[in-house]
Coordinates of C-alpha atoms (C1' of nucleotides) in Angstrom, one line a residue:
Chain A
M1027 CA 0.0 0.0 0.0
A1028 CA 1.5 3.2 -1.2
G1029 CA -1.2 5.4 0.3
L1030 CA 0.6 6.2 3.5
R1031 CA 2.7 9.1 2.1
E1032 CA -0.2 10.7 0.3
H1033 CA -2.4 10.3 3.4
K1034 CA 0.1 12.1 5.6
K1035 CA 0.5 14.9 3.1
Q1036 CA -3.2 15.5 3.0
A1037 CA -3.3 15.4 6.8
T1038 CA -0.5 18.0 7.0
R1039 CA -2.2 20.2 4.4
E1040 CA -5.5 20.2 6.4
A1041 CA -3.7 20.7 9.6
L1042 CA -2.0 23.8 8.2
Q1043 CA -5.3 25.1 6.7
T1044 CA -7.3 24.8 9.9
A1045 CA -4.4 26.1 12.1
A1046 CA -4.0 29.1 9.8
L1047 CA -7.7 29.9 9.8
R1048 CA -8.0 29.5 13.6
L1049 CA -5.0 31.6 14.4
A1050 CA -6.0 34.3 12.0
L1051 CA -9.5 34.5 13.6
E1052 CA -8.0 34.5 17.1
H1053 CA -5.2 37.0 16.8
G1054 CA -6.3 38.9 13.7
P1055 CA -4.9 38.2 10.2
G1056 CA -2.0 40.7 10.6
N1057 CA -0.8 39.2 13.8
V1058 CA -0.2 35.6 12.6
R1059 CA 3.4 34.6 11.7
V1060 CA 4.1 31.7 9.4
E1061 CA 6.2 30.2 12.1
E1062 CA 3.2 30.0 14.4
I1063 CA 1.1 28.3 11.8
A1064 CA 3.8 25.8 11.1
Q1065 CA 4.3 25.1 14.8
A1066 CA 0.6 24.6 15.4
A1067 CA 0.6 22.0 12.6
G1068 CA 3.7 20.3 13.8
V1069 CA 6.0 21.1 10.8
S1070 CA 8.9 23.4 10.1
P1071 CA 8.3 26.8 8.6
R1072 CA 10.1 25.7 5.5
T1073 CA 7.7 22.9 5.1
Y1074 CA 4.8 25.4 5.2
N1075 CA 6.1 26.9 2.0
N1076 CA 6.2 23.5 0.4
Y1077 CA 2.5 23.4 0.7
F1078 CA 1.4 27.0 0.4
S1079 CA 3.3 29.7 -1.5
S1080 CA 2.0 32.5 0.6
R1081 CA 0.9 33.3 4.1
E1082 CA -2.6 34.0 3.0
Q1083 CA -3.1 31.0 0.8
A1084 CA -3.5 28.6 3.7
I1085 CA -6.2 30.8 5.3
V1086 CA -8.3 31.2 2.2
S1087 CA -7.9 27.6 1.1
A1088 CA -9.5 26.6 4.4
I1089 CA -12.6 28.6 3.3
T1090 CA -12.8 27.8 -0.4
A1091 CA -12.5 24.1 0.4
D1092 CA -13.2 21.9 -2.6
R1093 CA -15.4 24.3 -4.5
V1094 CA -13.4 24.0 -7.7
T1095 CA -13.7 20.3 -7.7
R1096 CA -17.5 20.5 -7.1
T1097 CA -18.0 23.1 -9.8
V1098 CA -16.2 21.1 -12.5
A1099 CA -18.0 17.9 -11.5
A1100 CA -21.3 19.8 -11.8
V1101 CA -20.6 21.0 -15.3
L1102 CA -19.7 17.5 -16.4
H1103 CA -22.9 16.1 -14.9
R1104 CA -25.3 18.3 -16.8
P1105 CA -27.2 16.5 -19.5
A1106 CA -25.4 16.8 -22.8
D1107 CA -28.3 18.2 -24.6
V1108 CA -28.6 21.4 -22.7
P1109 CA -26.8 24.4 -24.2
L1110 CA -23.3 25.0 -22.8
G1111 CA -24.3 28.4 -21.4
V1112 CA -27.1 26.9 -19.4
A1113 CA -25.0 24.0 -18.2
V1114 CA -22.3 26.3 -16.9
L1115 CA -24.7 28.7 -15.3
D1116 CA -26.6 25.9 -13.5
A1117 CA -23.3 24.4 -12.4
V1118 CA -21.5 27.5 -11.2
V1119 CA -24.3 29.3 -9.4
P1120 CA -25.1 26.6 -6.8
A1121 CA -21.4 26.3 -6.0
Y1122 CA -21.6 29.8 -4.6
S1123 CA -24.9 29.3 -2.8
G1124 CA -23.7 27.5 0.3
D1125 CA -20.9 29.9 0.9
P1126 CA -22.2 32.5 3.5
E1127 CA -23.4 29.9 5.9
A1128 CA -20.0 28.3 6.1
S1129 CA -18.6 30.8 8.6
G1130 CA -19.6 34.4 8.6
A1131 CA -16.7 35.6 10.8
A1132 CA -14.1 34.1 8.4
L1133 CA -15.7 35.7 5.4
L1134 CA -15.9 39.1 7.1
M1135 CA -12.2 38.8 7.9
V1136 CA -11.4 38.0 4.2
A1137 CA -13.6 40.8 3.0
T1138 CA -11.9 43.4 5.2
T1139 CA -8.3 42.3 4.7
P1140 CA -6.9 43.4 1.4
A1141 CA -4.3 40.7 1.2
L1142 CA -6.8 38.0 2.0
R1143 CA -9.3 39.4 -0.5
T1144 CA -6.7 39.2 -3.3
S1145 CA -5.7 35.7 -2.3
Y1146 CA -9.4 34.7 -2.1
L1147 CA -10.1 36.0 -5.6
D1148 CA -7.0 34.2 -6.9
T1149 CA -8.3 30.8 -5.8
V1150 CA -11.0 31.0 -8.5
T1151 CA -8.3 30.8 -11.1
G1152 CA -7.8 27.2 -10.3
L1153 CA -11.1 26.6 -12.0
E1154 CA -9.8 27.7 -15.4
E1155 CA -7.9 24.6 -16.5
P1156 CA -10.3 21.9 -15.5
L1157 CA -13.3 23.9 -16.7
A1158 CA -11.6 24.3 -20.1
G1159 CA -11.2 20.5 -20.1
A1160 CA -14.8 20.0 -19.2
I1161 CA -15.9 22.3 -22.0
V1162 CA -13.9 20.3 -24.5
D1163 CA -15.4 17.1 -23.2
R1164 CA -18.9 18.4 -23.6
C1165 CA -18.6 20.0 -27.0
G1166 CA -16.4 17.7 -29.0
G1167 CA -15.8 20.0 -32.0
V1168 CA -14.8 23.1 -30.1
E1169 CA -11.3 24.6 -30.6
A1170 CA -9.0 24.2 -27.7
L1171 CA -8.2 27.9 -27.7
T1172 CA -11.9 28.8 -27.7
A1173 CA -12.6 26.5 -24.8
R1174 CA -9.8 28.0 -22.9
V1175 CA -11.0 31.5 -23.6
L1176 CA -14.5 30.6 -22.5
A1177 CA -13.3 29.0 -19.3
A1178 CA -11.1 32.0 -18.5
G1179 CA -14.0 34.3 -19.2
V1180 CA -16.2 32.4 -16.8
V1181 CA -13.5 32.6 -14.2
A1182 CA -13.2 36.3 -14.8
A1183 CA -16.9 36.7 -14.4
I1184 CA -16.9 34.9 -11.1
R1185 CA -14.1 37.0 -9.9
V1186 CA -15.9 40.2 -10.8
A1187 CA -19.0 38.9 -9.0
L1188 CA -17.0 38.1 -5.9
E1189 CA -15.3 41.5 -6.0
H1190 CA -18.7 43.2 -6.3
W1191 CA -20.1 41.1 -3.4
L1192 CA -17.1 41.6 -1.1
R1193 CA -17.3 45.3 -1.7
A1194 CA -20.6 45.4 0.0
A1195 CA -18.9 44.2 3.2
T1196 CA -16.5 47.2 3.4
V1197 CA -18.5 50.1 2.0
P1198 CA -21.5 50.2 4.4
A1199 CA -19.7 50.7 7.6
A1200 CA -18.8 47.1 8.3
L1201 CA -20.0 46.6 11.9
P1202 CA -18.9 43.5 13.6
G1203 CA -21.8 41.1 13.5
F1204 CA -23.1 42.8 10.4
V1205 CA -22.3 40.1 7.9
I1206 CA -22.6 40.1 4.2
P1207 CA -26.1 40.2 2.5
A1208 CA -26.3 36.5 2.5
G1209 CA -28.7 35.5 -0.3
S1210 CA -27.2 37.9 -2.9
L1211 CA -24.0 36.1 -3.8
P1212 CA -25.6 33.5 -6.1
E1213 CA -27.6 36.1 -7.7
V1214 CA -24.6 38.3 -8.4
V1215 CA -22.7 35.3 -9.8
R1216 CA -25.7 34.4 -12.0
A1217 CA -25.9 38.0 -13.3
A1218 CA -22.2 38.0 -14.0
V1219 CA -22.0 34.7 -15.8
T1220 CA -25.2 35.4 -17.7
A1221 CA -23.4 38.2 -19.6
L1222 CA -21.2 35.5 -21.2
V1223 CA -23.9 33.0 -22.0
P1224 CA -24.3 34.1 -25.6
A1225 CA -20.6 33.4 -26.2
L1226 CA -20.9 30.1 -24.4
N1227 CA -23.8 29.0 -26.5
A1228 CA -22.3 30.2 -29.7
A1229 CA -19.2 28.0 -29.1
A1230 CA -20.8 24.6 -29.6
P1231 CA -20.4 23.9 -33.3
R1232 CA -23.8 22.2 -33.7
P1233 CA -26.2 22.0 -30.7
E1234 CA -28.9 20.3 -33.0
P1235 CA -27.8 18.1 -35.8
S1236 CA -30.8 18.7 -38.0
G1237 CA -32.5 15.6 -39.1
Chain B
M72 CA 4.0 75.6 -12.6
A73 CA 3.3 72.4 -10.7
G74 CA 4.6 70.1 -13.4
L75 CA 8.1 69.7 -12.1
R76 CA 7.2 67.0 -9.6
E77 CA 5.3 64.9 -12.0
H78 CA 7.9 65.4 -14.7
K79 CA 10.6 64.1 -12.4
K80 CA 8.5 61.1 -11.4
Q81 CA 8.0 60.2 -15.0
A82 CA 11.7 60.5 -15.7
T83 CA 12.6 58.3 -12.7
R84 CA 10.0 55.7 -13.8
E85 CA 11.4 55.5 -17.3
A86 CA 15.0 55.5 -16.0
L87 CA 14.1 52.5 -13.8
Q88 CA 12.3 50.7 -16.7
T89 CA 15.1 51.1 -19.2
A90 CA 17.8 50.3 -16.6
A91 CA 16.0 47.2 -15.5
L92 CA 15.5 46.0 -19.1
R93 CA 19.1 46.7 -20.1
L94 CA 20.6 45.0 -17.1
A95 CA 18.3 42.0 -17.5
L96 CA 19.4 41.6 -21.1
E97 CA 23.1 42.0 -20.3
H98 CA 23.4 39.8 -17.2
G99 CA 20.4 37.5 -17.6
P100 CA 17.2 38.1 -15.8
G101 CA 18.2 36.0 -12.8
N102 CA 21.4 37.9 -12.2
V103 CA 19.9 41.3 -11.7
R104 CA 19.5 42.7 -8.2
V105 CA 17.0 45.4 -7.3
E106 CA 19.9 47.3 -5.8
E107 CA 21.7 47.4 -9.2
I108 CA 18.6 48.7 -11.0
A109 CA 18.1 51.4 -8.4
Q110 CA 21.7 52.4 -8.5
A111 CA 21.7 52.6 -12.3
A112 CA 18.7 54.9 -12.2
G113 CA 20.2 57.0 -9.4
V114 CA 17.7 56.3 -6.7
S115 CA 17.6 54.2 -3.5
P116 CA 16.4 50.6 -3.5
R117 CA 13.6 51.6 -1.3
T118 CA 12.4 54.1 -3.9
Y119 CA 12.4 51.4 -6.5
N120 CA 9.6 49.7 -4.6
N121 CA 7.7 53.0 -4.5
Y122 CA 7.4 52.7 -8.3
F123 CA 7.3 49.0 -8.9
S124 CA 6.1 46.4 -6.5
S125 CA 8.2 43.6 -7.8
R126 CA 11.6 43.0 -9.4
E127 CA 10.0 41.8 -12.7
Q128 CA 7.5 44.6 -13.0
A129 CA 10.0 47.2 -14.2
I130 CA 11.4 44.9 -16.8
V131 CA 8.0 44.0 -18.4
S132 CA 6.7 47.5 -18.2
A133 CA 9.6 48.6 -20.3
I134 CA 8.2 46.3 -23.0
T135 CA 4.5 46.7 -22.7
A136 CA 4.9 50.4 -22.8
D137 CA 1.6 52.3 -23.2
R138 CA -0.3 49.5 -24.9
V139 CA -3.2 49.7 -22.4
T140 CA -3.6 53.4 -23.0
R141 CA -3.6 52.9 -26.8
T142 CA -6.1 50.1 -26.6
V143 CA -8.6 52.0 -24.6
A144 CA -8.3 55.1 -26.8
A145 CA -8.8 52.9 -29.8
V146 CA -12.0 51.4 -28.4
L147 CA -13.4 54.9 -27.7
H148 CA -12.5 56.1 -31.2
R149 CA -14.5 53.5 -33.0
P150 CA -17.6 54.9 -34.6
A151 CA -20.5 54.6 -32.3
D152 CA -22.7 52.7 -34.8
V153 CA -20.5 49.6 -35.1
P154 CA -21.4 46.7 -32.7
L155 CA -19.4 46.5 -29.5
G156 CA -17.9 43.2 -30.4
V157 CA -16.5 44.6 -33.7
A158 CA -15.3 47.7 -32.1
V159 CA -13.4 45.8 -29.4
L160 CA -12.0 43.4 -31.9
D161 CA -10.7 46.1 -34.2
A162 CA -9.2 48.0 -31.3
V163 CA -7.5 45.2 -29.5
V164 CA -6.0 43.3 -32.4
P165 CA -3.9 46.1 -33.8
A166 CA -2.5 46.8 -30.4
Y167 CA -0.8 43.5 -30.5
S168 CA 0.4 43.8 -34.1
G169 CA 3.5 45.9 -33.5
D170 CA 4.7 43.8 -30.7
P171 CA 7.3 41.4 -32.1
E172 CA 9.3 44.0 -34.0
A173 CA 9.8 46.0 -30.8
S174 CA 12.7 43.8 -29.6
G175 CA 13.0 40.2 -30.2
A176 CA 15.6 39.5 -27.6
A177 CA 13.6 41.0 -24.8
L178 CA 10.5 39.0 -25.8
L179 CA 12.5 35.8 -26.0
M180 CA 13.8 36.5 -22.5
V181 CA 10.3 37.1 -21.2
A182 CA 9.0 34.0 -22.9
T183 CA 11.7 31.8 -21.4
T184 CA 11.7 33.2 -17.8
P185 CA 8.7 32.0 -15.8
A186 CA 8.7 34.9 -13.4
L187 CA 8.8 37.4 -16.3
R188 CA 6.1 35.5 -18.1
T189 CA 3.7 35.7 -15.2
S190 CA 4.5 39.4 -14.7
Y191 CA 4.0 40.1 -18.4
L192 CA 0.6 38.4 -18.4
D193 CA -0.4 40.4 -15.3
T194 CA 0.1 43.7 -17.1
V195 CA -2.9 43.0 -19.3
T196 CA -5.1 43.2 -16.2
G197 CA -4.5 47.0 -16.2
L198 CA -6.8 47.1 -19.2
E199 CA -9.8 45.9 -17.2
E200 CA -10.9 49.0 -15.4
P201 CA -10.5 51.5 -18.2
L202 CA -12.0 49.1 -20.7
A203 CA -15.1 48.7 -18.5
G204 CA -15.4 52.4 -18.4
A205 CA -15.1 52.6 -22.2
I206 CA -17.8 50.0 -22.6
V207 CA -20.1 52.0 -20.4
D208 CA -19.4 55.1 -22.3
R209 CA -20.2 53.4 -25.6
C210 CA -23.4 51.6 -24.6
G211 CA -25.2 53.9 -22.3
G212 CA -27.8 51.5 -21.1
V213 CA -25.5 48.7 -20.1
E214 CA -25.3 47.5 -16.5
A215 CA -22.1 48.4 -14.7
L216 CA -21.6 44.8 -13.6
T217 CA -22.1 43.5 -17.2
A218 CA -19.6 46.0 -18.5
R219 CA -17.1 44.9 -15.9
V220 CA -17.6 41.2 -16.8
L221 CA -17.2 41.9 -20.5
A222 CA -14.0 43.9 -19.9
A223 CA -12.7 41.2 -17.6
G224 CA -13.6 38.6 -20.2
V225 CA -11.7 40.4 -22.9
V226 CA -8.7 40.7 -20.6
A227 CA -8.9 37.0 -19.9
A228 CA -9.0 36.3 -23.6
I229 CA -6.0 38.4 -24.3
R230 CA -4.1 36.7 -21.5
V231 CA -5.0 33.2 -22.9
A232 CA -3.8 34.4 -26.4
L233 CA -0.5 35.6 -25.0
E234 CA 0.0 32.4 -23.0
H235 CA -0.7 30.4 -26.1
W236 CA 1.7 32.5 -28.2
L237 CA 4.4 32.5 -25.6
R238 CA 4.3 28.7 -25.3
A239 CA 5.4 28.5 -28.9
A240 CA 8.7 30.1 -27.8
T241 CA 9.5 27.4 -25.3
V242 CA 8.2 24.2 -26.8
P243 CA 10.0 24.0 -30.1
A244 CA 13.6 24.0 -28.8
A245 CA 14.0 27.7 -28.4
L246 CA 17.3 28.4 -30.1
P247 CA 18.8 31.8 -29.6
G248 CA 18.0 33.8 -32.7
F249 CA 14.9 31.7 -33.3
V250 CA 12.4 34.3 -32.3
I251 CA 8.7 33.9 -32.1
P252 CA 6.4 33.3 -35.1
A253 CA 6.0 37.0 -35.7
G254 CA 2.8 37.5 -37.6
S255 CA 0.8 35.0 -35.6
L256 CA 0.2 37.0 -32.4
P257 CA -2.5 39.3 -33.8
E258 CA -4.2 36.3 -35.3
V259 CA -4.2 34.4 -32.0
V260 CA -5.5 37.5 -30.2
R261 CA -8.2 37.9 -32.8
A262 CA -9.3 34.2 -32.5
A263 CA -9.4 34.5 -28.8
V264 CA -11.4 37.6 -28.5
T265 CA -13.7 36.5 -31.3
A266 CA -15.0 33.8 -29.0
L267 CA -16.5 36.5 -26.8
V268 CA -17.9 38.6 -29.6
P269 CA -21.4 37.2 -29.2
A270 CA -21.5 38.2 -25.6
L271 CA -20.2 41.7 -26.4
N272 CA -22.8 42.2 -29.1
A273 CA -25.6 41.0 -26.9
A274 CA -24.7 43.5 -24.2
A275 CA -25.7 46.7 -26.0
P276 CA -29.4 47.1 -25.2
R277 CA -30.3 48.6 -28.6
P278 CA -27.6 48.9 -31.3
E279 CA -30.0 50.7 -33.8
P280 CA -32.5 53.3 -32.5
S281 CA -34.9 52.7 -35.3
G282 CA -36.7 55.6 -37.2
Chain C
dG717 C1' 13.0 -8.1 6.5
dC718 C1' 16.8 -5.6 3.6
dG719 C1' 18.8 -2.4 1.0
dA720 C1' 18.4 0.9 -2.7
dA721 C1' 15.6 4.3 -5.0
dA722 C1' 12.2 7.7 -4.6
dT723 C1' 10.2 11.3 -2.1
dA724 C1' 9.4 14.5 2.0
dT725 C1' 11.3 17.4 5.5
dT726 C1' 14.4 20.6 7.4
dG727 C1' 18.0 24.4 8.1
dC728 C1' 20.4 27.8 6.0
dG729 C1' 21.3 31.7 3.2
dT730 C1' 19.8 35.3 0.1
dG731 C1' 17.1 38.7 -1.8
dC732 C1' 12.8 40.9 -1.8
dA733 C1' 8.5 43.6 -0.4
dC734 C1' 6.9 46.9 2.6
dG735 C1' 5.4 49.5 7.0
dC736 C1' 7.2 53.2 9.5
dA737 C1' 9.3 57.3 10.8
dA738 C1' 12.7 60.7 9.7
dC739 C1' 14.3 63.8 6.3
dT740 C1' 14.4 66.5 1.8
dT741 C1' 12.2 68.7 -2.0
dT742 C1' 8.5 71.0 -4.3
dT743 C1' 4.3 73.8 -4.2
dG744 C1' 1.3 77.4 -3.0
dT745 C1' 0.4 81.7 -0.4
dG746 C1' 1.1 86.2 1.7
Chain D
dC179 C1' 11.4 86.1 -0.3
dA180 C1' 9.7 83.5 3.6
dC181 C1' 7.2 80.0 5.4
dA182 C1' 4.1 76.3 6.0
dA183 C1' 1.8 72.5 3.8
dA184 C1' 2.0 68.7 0.7
dA185 C1' 4.4 65.2 -1.5
dG186 C1' 8.6 62.4 -2.5
dT187 C1' 12.8 60.0 -0.9
dT188 C1' 15.5 57.3 2.2
dG189 C1' 17.2 54.0 5.9
dC190 C1' 15.8 50.7 8.9
dG191 C1' 13.7 46.7 10.6
dT192 C1' 10.8 42.7 9.9
dG193 C1' 8.8 38.8 7.9
dC194 C1' 8.4 36.2 3.9
dA195 C1' 9.4 33.2 -0.3
dC196 C1' 12.4 30.1 -2.1
dG197 C1' 16.8 27.7 -4.1
dC198 C1' 19.9 24.4 -2.4
dA199 C1' 22.0 20.7 -0.2
dA200 C1' 21.8 17.6 3.7
dT201 C1' 18.9 14.6 6.3
dA202 C1' 15.0 11.6 7.4
dT203 C1' 11.2 8.8 5.8
dT204 C1' 8.5 5.9 2.7
dT205 C1' 8.2 2.7 -1.0
dC206 C1' 9.4 -1.3 -3.7
dG207 C1' 12.0 -5.3 -5.6
dC208 C1' 14.0 -9.2 -3.9

DNA sequence: GCGAAATATTGCGTGCACGCAACTTTTGTG
DNA sequence: CACAAAAGTTGCGTGCACGCAATATTTCGC
């Protein structure tokens, strides 16, 4: 059994994530040293940077969890006869519906800390490559470059939606306890991605092979 | 006259850019210290980071020059009666036509140095905000969020095109002197942005006010 | 089990990005 | 011109990201 190594790696990764998030919430995001996170997870500071390439990355990855994986899976599971734009829309929007209830305090912290915001928005980029693959899988005849552009466009749309939504947390005098307008995120994401639906639907070479 | 300050700042900025590019070409991009660039431009190392937030940024900004400015201006100068998608396409593509002849050696260096590649691709992001503004100016009735998404989509498309094009420099045994397939960049950019044209054209609420 | 190859962890050294608090230069006003 | 306010520059200190080589751990063939 060769799974021991990989199992330990996954455990260390999760230990680092949870430790980073916990310490950031306890002491404030600016008062957490990489050394503390590493120590709390039982590894050396150098090892921390073998798992995460920035101090913020561990914190936000504890929040975003496996959303990328779920989104891609959702796209692939849509029935093949629905237009690409609809499939993407119906796959992406629900992925951002369960977000606010996850942990309001953590999201408020991300929203109000510039470095964390940037890092949080960057996590969406991880969707680009698998999404491009999913688009190719769905529409066989589509150009690789086109699929890539559409995937990058969807990622950009989601990023814009998140920016728009996070801004609501800082602009109206962010009181502690005043969390983010909960239900609105999926709607913003939907509005953003909808702007690209015409391009997504136009990409599939032939949605209906006429009889 | 209050222009002395701003004039000096611009001069320092350009001095840093040219010094960074020259030193990178002379000694190789990995053998240039920030301290050397600052010294060559006659400022302190700390001041360097007041102008550029990374070592690579000065180098690539010496190459990209004012392309963002030109692109936005080109979008705004298209006649108002052409569809948005066409206007964007005809504005963006020429901006990437004069690129290869600028300096083949510098581009080869960027293409083959991962850190410089990343930084180079990041410069395109600077187009997003002004382009979104230009889209709003062109199509009065468009939603701000929609304009932002479309601008971000165009930026993403350009980034994908550049990635695709830069890859050609590394994959086929990049011999020194073998530069990048020159004419192909505008075509790749055109192909990439074309995938988004349906979305761009669908955004304008009413392209032709009839009667 | 045993030893070798593969892989992960660690310490070290270097350069970098940036907050902060002086200090210097430019600007605008009387 | 003088002087104060505004804006730019600099040095310092800190923490971080990462290449590199040494060390410890896991895996795999026998």
